[in-house]
CSV table of C-alpha atoms in Angstrom, one decimal:
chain,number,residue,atom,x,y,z
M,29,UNK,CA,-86.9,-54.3,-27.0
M,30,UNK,CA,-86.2,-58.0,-26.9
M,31,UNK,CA,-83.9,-59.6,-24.5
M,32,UNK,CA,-80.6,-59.3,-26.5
M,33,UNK,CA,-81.0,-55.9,-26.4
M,34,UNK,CA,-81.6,-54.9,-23.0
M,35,UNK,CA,-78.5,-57.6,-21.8
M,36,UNK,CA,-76.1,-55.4,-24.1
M,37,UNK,CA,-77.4,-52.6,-22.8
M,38,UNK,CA,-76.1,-53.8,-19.4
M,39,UNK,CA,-72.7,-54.7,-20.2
M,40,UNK,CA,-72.6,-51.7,-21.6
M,41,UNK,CA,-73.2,-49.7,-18.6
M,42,UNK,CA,-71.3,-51.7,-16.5
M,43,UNK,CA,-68.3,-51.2,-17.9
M,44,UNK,CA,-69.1,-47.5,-18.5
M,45,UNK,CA,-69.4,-47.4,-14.0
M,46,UNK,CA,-66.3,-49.8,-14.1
M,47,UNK,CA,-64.0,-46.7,-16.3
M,48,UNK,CA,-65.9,-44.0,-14.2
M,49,UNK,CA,-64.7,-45.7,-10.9
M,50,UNK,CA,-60.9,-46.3,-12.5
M,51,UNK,CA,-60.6,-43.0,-13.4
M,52,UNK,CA,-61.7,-41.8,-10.0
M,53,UNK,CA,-59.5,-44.1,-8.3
M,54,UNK,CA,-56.5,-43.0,-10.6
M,55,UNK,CA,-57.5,-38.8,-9.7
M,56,UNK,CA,-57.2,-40.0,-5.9
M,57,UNK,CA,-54.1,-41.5,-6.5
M,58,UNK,CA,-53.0,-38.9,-8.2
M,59,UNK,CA,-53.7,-36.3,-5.7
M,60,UNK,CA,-52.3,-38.0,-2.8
M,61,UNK,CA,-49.4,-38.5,-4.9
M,62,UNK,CA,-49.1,-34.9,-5.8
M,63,UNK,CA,-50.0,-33.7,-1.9
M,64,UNK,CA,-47.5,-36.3,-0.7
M,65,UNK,CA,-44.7,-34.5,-3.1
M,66,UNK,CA,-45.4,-31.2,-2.2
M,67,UNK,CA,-45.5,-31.9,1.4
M,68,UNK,CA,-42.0,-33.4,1.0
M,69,UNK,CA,-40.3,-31.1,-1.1
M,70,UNK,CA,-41.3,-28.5,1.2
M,71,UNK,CA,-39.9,-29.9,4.2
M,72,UNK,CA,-36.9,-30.1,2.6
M,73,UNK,CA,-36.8,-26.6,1.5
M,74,UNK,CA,-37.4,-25.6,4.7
M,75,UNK,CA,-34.8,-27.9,6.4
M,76,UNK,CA,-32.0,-26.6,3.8
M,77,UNK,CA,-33.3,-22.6,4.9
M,78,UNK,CA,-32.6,-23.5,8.3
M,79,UNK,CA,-29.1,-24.5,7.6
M,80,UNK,CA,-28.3,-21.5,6.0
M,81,UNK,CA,-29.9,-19.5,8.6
M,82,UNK,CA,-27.7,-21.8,11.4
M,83,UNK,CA,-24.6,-21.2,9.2
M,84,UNK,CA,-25.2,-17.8,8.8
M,85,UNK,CA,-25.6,-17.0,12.8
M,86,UNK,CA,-23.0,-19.3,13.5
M,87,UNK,CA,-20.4,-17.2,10.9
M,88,UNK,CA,-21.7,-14.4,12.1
M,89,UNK,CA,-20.4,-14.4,15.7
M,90,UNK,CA,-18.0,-11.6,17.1
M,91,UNK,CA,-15.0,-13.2,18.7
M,92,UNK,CA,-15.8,-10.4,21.1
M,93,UNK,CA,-19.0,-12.2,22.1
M,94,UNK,CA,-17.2,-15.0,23.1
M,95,UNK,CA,-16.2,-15.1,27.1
M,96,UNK,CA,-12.8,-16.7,28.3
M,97,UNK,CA,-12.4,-18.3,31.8
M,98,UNK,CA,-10.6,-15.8,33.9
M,99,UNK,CA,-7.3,-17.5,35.7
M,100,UNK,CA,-6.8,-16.7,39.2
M,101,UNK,CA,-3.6,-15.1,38.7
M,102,UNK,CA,-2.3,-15.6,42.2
M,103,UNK,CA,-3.0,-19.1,42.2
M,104,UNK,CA,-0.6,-19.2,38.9
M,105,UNK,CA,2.2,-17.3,40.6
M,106,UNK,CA,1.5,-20.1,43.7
M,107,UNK,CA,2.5,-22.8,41.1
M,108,UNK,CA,5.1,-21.4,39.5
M,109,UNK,CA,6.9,-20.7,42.9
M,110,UNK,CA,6.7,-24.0,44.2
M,111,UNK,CA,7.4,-25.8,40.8
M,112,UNK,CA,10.5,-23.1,40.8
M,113,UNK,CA,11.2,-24.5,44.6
M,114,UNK,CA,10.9,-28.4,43.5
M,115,UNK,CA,13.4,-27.9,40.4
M,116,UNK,CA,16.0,-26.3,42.6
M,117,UNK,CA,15.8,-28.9,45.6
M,118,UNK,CA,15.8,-31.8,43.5
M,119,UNK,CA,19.3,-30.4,42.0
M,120,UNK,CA,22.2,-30.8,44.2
M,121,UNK,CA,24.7,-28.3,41.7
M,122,UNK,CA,21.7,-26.0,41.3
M,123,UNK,CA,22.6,-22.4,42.9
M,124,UNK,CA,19.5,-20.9,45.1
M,125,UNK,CA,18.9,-17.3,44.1
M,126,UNK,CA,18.8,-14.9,47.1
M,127,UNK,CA,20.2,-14.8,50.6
M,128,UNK,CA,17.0,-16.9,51.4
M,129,UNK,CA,19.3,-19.0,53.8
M,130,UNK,CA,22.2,-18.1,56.2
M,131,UNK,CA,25.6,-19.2,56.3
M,132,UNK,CA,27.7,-20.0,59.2
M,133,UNK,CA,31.1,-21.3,59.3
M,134,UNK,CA,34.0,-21.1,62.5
M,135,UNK,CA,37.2,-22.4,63.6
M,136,UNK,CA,35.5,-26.1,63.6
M,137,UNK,CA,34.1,-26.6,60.3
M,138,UNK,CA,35.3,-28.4,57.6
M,139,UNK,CA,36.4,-27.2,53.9
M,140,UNK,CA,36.1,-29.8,51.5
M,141,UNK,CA,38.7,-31.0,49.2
M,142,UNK,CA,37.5,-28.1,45.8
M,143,UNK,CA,40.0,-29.6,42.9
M,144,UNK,CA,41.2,-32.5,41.8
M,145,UNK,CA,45.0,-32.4,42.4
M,146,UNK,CA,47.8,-31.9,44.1
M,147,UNK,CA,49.3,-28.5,45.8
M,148,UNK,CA,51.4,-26.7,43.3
M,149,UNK,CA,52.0,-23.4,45.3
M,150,UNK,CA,50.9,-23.7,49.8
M,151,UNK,CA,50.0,-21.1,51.5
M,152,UNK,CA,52.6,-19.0,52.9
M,153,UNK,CA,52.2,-15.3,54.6
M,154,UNK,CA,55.3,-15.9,57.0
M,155,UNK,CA,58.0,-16.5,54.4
M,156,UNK,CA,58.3,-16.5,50.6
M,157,UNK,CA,58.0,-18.8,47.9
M,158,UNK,CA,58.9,-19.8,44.4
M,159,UNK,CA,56.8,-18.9,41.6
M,160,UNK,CA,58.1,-20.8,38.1
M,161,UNK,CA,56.5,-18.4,35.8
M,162,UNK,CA,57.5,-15.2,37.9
M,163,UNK,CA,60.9,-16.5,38.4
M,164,UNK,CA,60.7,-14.9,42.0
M,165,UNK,CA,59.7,-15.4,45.6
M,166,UNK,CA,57.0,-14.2,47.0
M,167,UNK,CA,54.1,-14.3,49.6
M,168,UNK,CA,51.3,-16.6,48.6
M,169,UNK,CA,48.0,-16.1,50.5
M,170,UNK,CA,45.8,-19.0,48.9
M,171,UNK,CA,46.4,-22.7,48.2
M,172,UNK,CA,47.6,-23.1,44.2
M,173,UNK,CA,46.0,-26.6,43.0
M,174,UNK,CA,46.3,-28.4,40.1
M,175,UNK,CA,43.5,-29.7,38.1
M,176,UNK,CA,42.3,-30.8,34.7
M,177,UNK,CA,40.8,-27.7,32.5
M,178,UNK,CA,37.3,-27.8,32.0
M,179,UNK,CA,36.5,-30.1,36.0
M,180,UNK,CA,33.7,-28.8,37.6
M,181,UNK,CA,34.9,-26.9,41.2
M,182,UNK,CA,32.8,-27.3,43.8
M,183,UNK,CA,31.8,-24.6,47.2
M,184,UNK,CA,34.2,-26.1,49.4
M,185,UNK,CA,31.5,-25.4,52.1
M,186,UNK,CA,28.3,-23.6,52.1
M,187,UNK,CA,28.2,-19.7,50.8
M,188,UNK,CA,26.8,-16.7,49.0
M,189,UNK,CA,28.0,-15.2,45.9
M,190,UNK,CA,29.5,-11.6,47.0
M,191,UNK,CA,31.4,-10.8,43.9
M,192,UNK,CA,32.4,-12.3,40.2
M,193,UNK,CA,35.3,-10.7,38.4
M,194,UNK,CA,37.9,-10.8,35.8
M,195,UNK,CA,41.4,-10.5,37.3
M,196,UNK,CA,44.1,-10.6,35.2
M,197,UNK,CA,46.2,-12.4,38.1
M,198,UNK,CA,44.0,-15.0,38.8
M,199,UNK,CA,41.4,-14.6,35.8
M,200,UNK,CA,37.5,-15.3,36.4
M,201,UNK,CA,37.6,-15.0,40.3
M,202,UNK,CA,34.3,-16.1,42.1
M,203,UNK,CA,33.9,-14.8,45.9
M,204,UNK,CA,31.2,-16.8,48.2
M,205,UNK,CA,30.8,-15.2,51.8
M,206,UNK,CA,30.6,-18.4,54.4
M,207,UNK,CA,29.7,-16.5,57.3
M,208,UNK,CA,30.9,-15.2,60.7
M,209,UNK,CA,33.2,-13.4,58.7
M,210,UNK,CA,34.7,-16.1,56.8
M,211,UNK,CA,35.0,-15.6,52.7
M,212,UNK,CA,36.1,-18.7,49.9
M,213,UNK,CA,38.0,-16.9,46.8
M,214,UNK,CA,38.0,-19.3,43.4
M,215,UNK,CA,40.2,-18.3,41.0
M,216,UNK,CA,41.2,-19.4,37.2
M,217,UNK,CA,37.4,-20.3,36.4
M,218,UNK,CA,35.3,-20.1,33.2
M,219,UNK,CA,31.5,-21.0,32.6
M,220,UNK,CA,30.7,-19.3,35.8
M,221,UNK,CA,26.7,-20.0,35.9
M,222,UNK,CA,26.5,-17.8,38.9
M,223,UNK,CA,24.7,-14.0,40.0
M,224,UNK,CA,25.8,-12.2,43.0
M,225,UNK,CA,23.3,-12.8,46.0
M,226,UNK,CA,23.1,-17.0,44.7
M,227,UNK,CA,23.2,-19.1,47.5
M,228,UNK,CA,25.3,-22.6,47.0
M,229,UNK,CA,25.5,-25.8,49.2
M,230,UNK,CA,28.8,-27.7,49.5
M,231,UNK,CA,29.6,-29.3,46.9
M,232,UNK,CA,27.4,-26.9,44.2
M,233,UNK,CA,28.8,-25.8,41.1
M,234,UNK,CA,31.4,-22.4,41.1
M,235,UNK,CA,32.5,-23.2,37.5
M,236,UNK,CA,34.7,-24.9,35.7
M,237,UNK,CA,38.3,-24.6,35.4
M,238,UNK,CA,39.8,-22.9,32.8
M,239,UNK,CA,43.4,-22.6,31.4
M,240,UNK,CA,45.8,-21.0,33.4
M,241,UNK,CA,46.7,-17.2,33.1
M,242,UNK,CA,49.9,-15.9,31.8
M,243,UNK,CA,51.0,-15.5,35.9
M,244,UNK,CA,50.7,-20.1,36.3
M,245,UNK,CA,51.4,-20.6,32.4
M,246,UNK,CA,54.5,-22.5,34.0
M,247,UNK,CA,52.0,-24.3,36.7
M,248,UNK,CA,50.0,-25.6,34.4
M,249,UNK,CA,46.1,-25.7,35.1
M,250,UNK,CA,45.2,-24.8,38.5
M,251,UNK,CA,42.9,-23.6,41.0
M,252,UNK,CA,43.8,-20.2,43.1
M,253,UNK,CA,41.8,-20.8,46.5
M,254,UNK,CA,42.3,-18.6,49.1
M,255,UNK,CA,39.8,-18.0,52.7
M,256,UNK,CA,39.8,-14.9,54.3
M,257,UNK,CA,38.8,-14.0,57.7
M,258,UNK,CA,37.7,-10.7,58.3
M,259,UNK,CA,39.4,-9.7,54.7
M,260,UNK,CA,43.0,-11.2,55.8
M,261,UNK,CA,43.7,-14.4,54.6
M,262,UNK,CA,44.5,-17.5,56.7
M,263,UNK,CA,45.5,-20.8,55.5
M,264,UNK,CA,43.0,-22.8,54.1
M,265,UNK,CA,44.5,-26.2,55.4
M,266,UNK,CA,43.4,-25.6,58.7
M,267,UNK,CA,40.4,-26.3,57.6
M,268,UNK,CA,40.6,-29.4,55.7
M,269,UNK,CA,40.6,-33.1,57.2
């Protein structure tokens, strides 16, 4: 074998080691490649089965598993009182339900002014007087005063609600107890936001005045206020500055 020979021999089998070694590199490649893959698409199947497993539990939870803060009930009532008590002391018209405060009223106190106008009708239990609509004289035991329908009237002084009713003389008639005997009697009223047992400051809303009954049609609008003492009345100016 000459020298030609054996050097084509050599190329030859070098590039026969150099095709060996590719192909081995690309089967490495290939199998990492492959490995890599698998690993991956694994993991994600496993991640998207553990959604569905969290989704599942999570839609699968009784709304009687699930356990509410309990409210201290008392506490709640606490709140609601003294919210209850701010609201009304903040009003100065606001009625306070119940006979939570007394009432006190003598000789010396002082009635204020409770409509807008002038005496129609005084009071009069020692000698009659003239009633327009009646056409007759008579005894008048409250104060008749004039006012504009639909005025607020105001407690005179301070009081507790002893009776509402319809009268046909004097129409809605509110009654407040003042004390020591003494009782306020407001007559011709509508819109009366009062319950019997509602305490009222001076100056708190009775009602509101409403048109006159067929008894003061000729009077026009007015206010029937008469005080009693011990269940007789007595004359309310005695009271009044």
């Amino acid at each position: 074998m000459n020298n030609n020979e054996k050097s084509s021999l050599k190329r030859k089998g070098t590039a026969i080691v150099a095709v060996i070694c590719f192909v081995a590199v690309v089967s490495v490649v290939s199998i990492y490649t492959l490995n890599n893959y698998n690993r991956n698409t694994a993991g994600e199947q496993l991640a998207k089965e553990n959604t569905v497993k969290i989704q599942g539990t999570s839609q699968e939870t009784n709304t009687n598993e699930i356990v509410l803060p309990q409210v201290d009930e008392s506490t709640t009532t606490q709140q609601e009182e003294h919210t209850t008590q701010d609201n009304l002391q903040s009003s100065d018209t606001t009625p306070t339900t119940g006979n939570a405060k007394e009432v006190y009223f003598s000789e010396d106190s002082v009635l204020d002014w409770p409509a807008s106008g002038n005496v129609l009708l005084g009071y009069s239990m020692d000698q009659t007087v003239y009633f327009q609509t009646l056409d007759q004289y008579k005894y008048n035991p409250a104060m008749i005063i004039s006012g504009e329908v639909g005025e607020m009237i105001g407690a005179a002084a301070p009081g507790i609600v002893t009776n509402i009713e319809q009268n046909a003389q004097t129409g809605v008639t509110v009654t407040l107890d003042m004390g020591n005997g003494y009782s306020a009697v407001y007559g011709q009223l509508k819109d009366v936001p009062l319950e019997i047992g509602d305490y009222l400051e001076k100056g708190h809303v009775v009602g509101y005045l409403n048109e006159p009954t067929k008894y003061y049609s000729v009077e026009g609008p007015n206010l029937y206020f008469e005080v009693l003492k011990d269940d007789s009345p007595v004359d309310p100016t005695l009271y009044m500055e």
